[in-house]
mmCIF file of C-alpha atoms in Angstrom:
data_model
loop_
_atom_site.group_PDB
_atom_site.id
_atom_site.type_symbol
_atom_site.label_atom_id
_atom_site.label_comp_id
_atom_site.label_asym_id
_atom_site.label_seq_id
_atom_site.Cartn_x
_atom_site.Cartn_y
_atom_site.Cartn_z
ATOM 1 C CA UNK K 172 -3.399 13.218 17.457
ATOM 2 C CA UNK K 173 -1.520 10.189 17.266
ATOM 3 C CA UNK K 174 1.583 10.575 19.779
ATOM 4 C CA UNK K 175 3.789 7.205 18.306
ATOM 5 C CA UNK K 176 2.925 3.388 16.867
ATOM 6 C CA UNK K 177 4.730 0.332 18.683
ATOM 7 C CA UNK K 178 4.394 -2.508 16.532
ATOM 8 C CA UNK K 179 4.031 -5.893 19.101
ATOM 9 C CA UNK K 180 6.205 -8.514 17.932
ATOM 10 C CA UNK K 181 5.271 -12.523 19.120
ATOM 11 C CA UNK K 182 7.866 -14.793 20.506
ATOM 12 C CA UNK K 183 8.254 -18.431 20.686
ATOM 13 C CA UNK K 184 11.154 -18.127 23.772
ATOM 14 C CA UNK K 185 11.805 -14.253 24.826
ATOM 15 C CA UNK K 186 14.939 -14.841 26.034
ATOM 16 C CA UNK K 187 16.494 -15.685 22.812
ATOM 17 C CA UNK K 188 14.965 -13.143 20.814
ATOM 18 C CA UNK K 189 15.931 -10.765 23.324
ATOM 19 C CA UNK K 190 19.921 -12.148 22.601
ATOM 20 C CA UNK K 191 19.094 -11.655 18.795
ATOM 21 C CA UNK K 192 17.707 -8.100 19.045
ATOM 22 C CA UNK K 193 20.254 -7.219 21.775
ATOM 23 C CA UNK K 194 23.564 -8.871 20.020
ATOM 24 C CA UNK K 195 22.986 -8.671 16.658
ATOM 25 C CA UNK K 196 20.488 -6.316 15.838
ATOM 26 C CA UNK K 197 21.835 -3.632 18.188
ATOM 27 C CA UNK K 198 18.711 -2.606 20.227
ATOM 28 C CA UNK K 199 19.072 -2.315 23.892
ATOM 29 C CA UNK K 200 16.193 -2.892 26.502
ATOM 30 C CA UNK K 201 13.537 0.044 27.411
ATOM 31 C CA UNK K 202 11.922 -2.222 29.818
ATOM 32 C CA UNK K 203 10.790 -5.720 31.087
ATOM 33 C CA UNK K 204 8.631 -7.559 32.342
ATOM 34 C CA UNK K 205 7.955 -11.600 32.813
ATOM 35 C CA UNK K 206 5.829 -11.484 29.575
ATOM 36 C CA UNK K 207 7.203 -9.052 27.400
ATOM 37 C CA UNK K 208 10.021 -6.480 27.229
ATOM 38 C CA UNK K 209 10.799 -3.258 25.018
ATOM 39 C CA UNK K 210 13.445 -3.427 22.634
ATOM 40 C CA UNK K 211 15.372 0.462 21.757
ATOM 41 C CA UNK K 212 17.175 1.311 19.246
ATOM 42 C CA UNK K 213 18.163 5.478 18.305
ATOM 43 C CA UNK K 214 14.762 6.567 20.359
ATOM 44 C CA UNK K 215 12.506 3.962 18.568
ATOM 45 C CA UNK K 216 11.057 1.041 20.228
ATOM 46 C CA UNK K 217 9.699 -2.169 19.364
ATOM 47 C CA UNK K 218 7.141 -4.502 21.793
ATOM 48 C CA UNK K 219 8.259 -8.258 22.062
ATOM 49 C CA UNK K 220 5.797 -10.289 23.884
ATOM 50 C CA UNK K 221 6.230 -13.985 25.154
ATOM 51 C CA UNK K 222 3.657 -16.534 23.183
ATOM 52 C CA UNK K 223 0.667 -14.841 22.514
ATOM 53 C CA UNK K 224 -0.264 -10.765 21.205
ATOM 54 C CA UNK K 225 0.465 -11.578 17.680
ATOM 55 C CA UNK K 226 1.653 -14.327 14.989
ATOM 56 C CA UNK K 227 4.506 -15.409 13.442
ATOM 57 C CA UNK K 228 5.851 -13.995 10.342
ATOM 58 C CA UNK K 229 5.399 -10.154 10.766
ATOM 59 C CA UNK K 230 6.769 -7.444 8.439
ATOM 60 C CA UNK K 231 8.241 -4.581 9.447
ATOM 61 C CA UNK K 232 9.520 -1.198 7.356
ATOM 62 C CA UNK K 233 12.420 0.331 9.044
ATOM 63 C CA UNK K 234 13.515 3.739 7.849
ATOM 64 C CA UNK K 235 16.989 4.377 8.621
ATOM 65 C CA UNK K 236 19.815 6.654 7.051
ATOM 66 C CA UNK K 237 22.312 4.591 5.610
ATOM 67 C CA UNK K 238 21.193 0.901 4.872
ATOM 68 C CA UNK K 239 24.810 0.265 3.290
ATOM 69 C CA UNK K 240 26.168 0.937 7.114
ATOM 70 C CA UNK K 241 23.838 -1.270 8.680
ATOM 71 C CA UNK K 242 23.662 -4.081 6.590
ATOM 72 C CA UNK K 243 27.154 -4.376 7.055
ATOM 73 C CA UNK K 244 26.751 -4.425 10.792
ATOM 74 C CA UNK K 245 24.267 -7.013 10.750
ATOM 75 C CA UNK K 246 26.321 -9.357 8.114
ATOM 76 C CA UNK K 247 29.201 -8.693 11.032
ATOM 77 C CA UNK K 248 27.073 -9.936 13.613
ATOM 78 C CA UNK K 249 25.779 -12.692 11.685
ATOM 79 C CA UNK K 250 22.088 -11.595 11.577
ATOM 80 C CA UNK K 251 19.831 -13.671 9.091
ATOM 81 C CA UNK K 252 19.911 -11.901 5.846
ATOM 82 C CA UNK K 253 16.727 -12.856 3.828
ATOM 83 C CA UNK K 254 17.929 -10.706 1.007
ATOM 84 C CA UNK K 255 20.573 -8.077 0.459
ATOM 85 C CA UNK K 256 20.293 -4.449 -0.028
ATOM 86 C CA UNK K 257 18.295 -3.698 -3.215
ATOM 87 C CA UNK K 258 16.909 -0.530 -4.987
ATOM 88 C CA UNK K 259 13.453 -0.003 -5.572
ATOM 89 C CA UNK K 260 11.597 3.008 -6.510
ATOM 90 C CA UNK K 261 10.444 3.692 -2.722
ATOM 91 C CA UNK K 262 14.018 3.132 -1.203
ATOM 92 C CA UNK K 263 17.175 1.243 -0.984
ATOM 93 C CA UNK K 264 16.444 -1.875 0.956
ATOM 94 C CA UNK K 265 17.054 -5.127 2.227
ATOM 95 C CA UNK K 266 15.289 -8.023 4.917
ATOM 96 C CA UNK K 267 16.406 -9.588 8.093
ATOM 97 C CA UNK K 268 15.119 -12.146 9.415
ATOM 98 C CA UNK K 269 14.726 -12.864 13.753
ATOM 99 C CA UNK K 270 14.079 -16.109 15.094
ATOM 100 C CA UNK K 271 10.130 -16.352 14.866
ATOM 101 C CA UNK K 272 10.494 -15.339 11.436
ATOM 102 C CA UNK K 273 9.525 -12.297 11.160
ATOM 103 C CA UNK K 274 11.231 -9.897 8.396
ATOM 104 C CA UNK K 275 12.264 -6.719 9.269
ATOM 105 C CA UNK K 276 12.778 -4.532 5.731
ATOM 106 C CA UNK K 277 15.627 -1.735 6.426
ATOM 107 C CA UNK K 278 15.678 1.199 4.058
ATOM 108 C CA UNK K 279 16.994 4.006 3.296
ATOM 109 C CA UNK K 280 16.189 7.142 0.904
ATOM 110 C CA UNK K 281 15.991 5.544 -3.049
ATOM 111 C CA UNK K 282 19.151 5.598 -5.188
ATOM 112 C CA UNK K 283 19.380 6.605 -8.719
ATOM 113 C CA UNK K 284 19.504 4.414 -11.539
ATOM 114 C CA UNK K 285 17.242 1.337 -11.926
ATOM 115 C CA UNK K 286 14.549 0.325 -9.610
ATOM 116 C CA UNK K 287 13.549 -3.316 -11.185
ATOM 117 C CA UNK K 288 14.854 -5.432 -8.056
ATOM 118 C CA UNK K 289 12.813 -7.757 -6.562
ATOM 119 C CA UNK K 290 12.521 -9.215 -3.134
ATOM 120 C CA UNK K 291 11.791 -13.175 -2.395
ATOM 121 C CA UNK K 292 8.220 -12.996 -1.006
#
């Protein structure tokens, strides 16, 4: 039985991916240690590790309840929006980006209406 996945996220400097996950993204630290610290946000966490355990460029879905709310939290922050929220037959969705590039997709439950958007790949 599998008890929870932790995806491992690479950094090129921890400390300021730490500021960008802490400050804008709202997650606060789990844990840490010299190497690599854990990243929490509403019970779920997320693995950042210094340099190595991983490559640039990693995408990640994100379920969450209202993506409307959130987006808006992030553009208030001034997170990296790679693409605004967007409807699509699986969800409502849309990308940030964290400094070692790599795209975090946000979505929540699919809207009615048209699902024909399209994401920059």
């Amino acid at each position: 039985m599998i008890e929870n996945i932790t995806p491992i996220l690479r950094a090129d400097d921890l400390e300021a991916t730490k500021r960008y996950y802490l400050d804008v993204l709202g997650f606060a630290v789990n844990w840490e240690v010299p190497y690599m610290l854990s990243v929490v946000r509403d019970g779920h966490p997320l693995l950042i590790c210094d340099g190595h355990q991983g490559q640039r460029g990693t995408w990640l879905w994100i379920g969450v309840e209202d993506a409307d709310a959130l987006y808006a939290e992030f553009v208030a922050k001034g997170a990296l929006i790679r693409d605004p929220p967007k409807s699509f037959e699986w969800g409502y969705e849309f990308q940030v980006e964290d400094p070692n590039g790599h795209v975090l997709r946000f979505g929540s439950e699919p809207r009615p209406g048209p699902h024909d958007a399209q994401f920059r790949g």
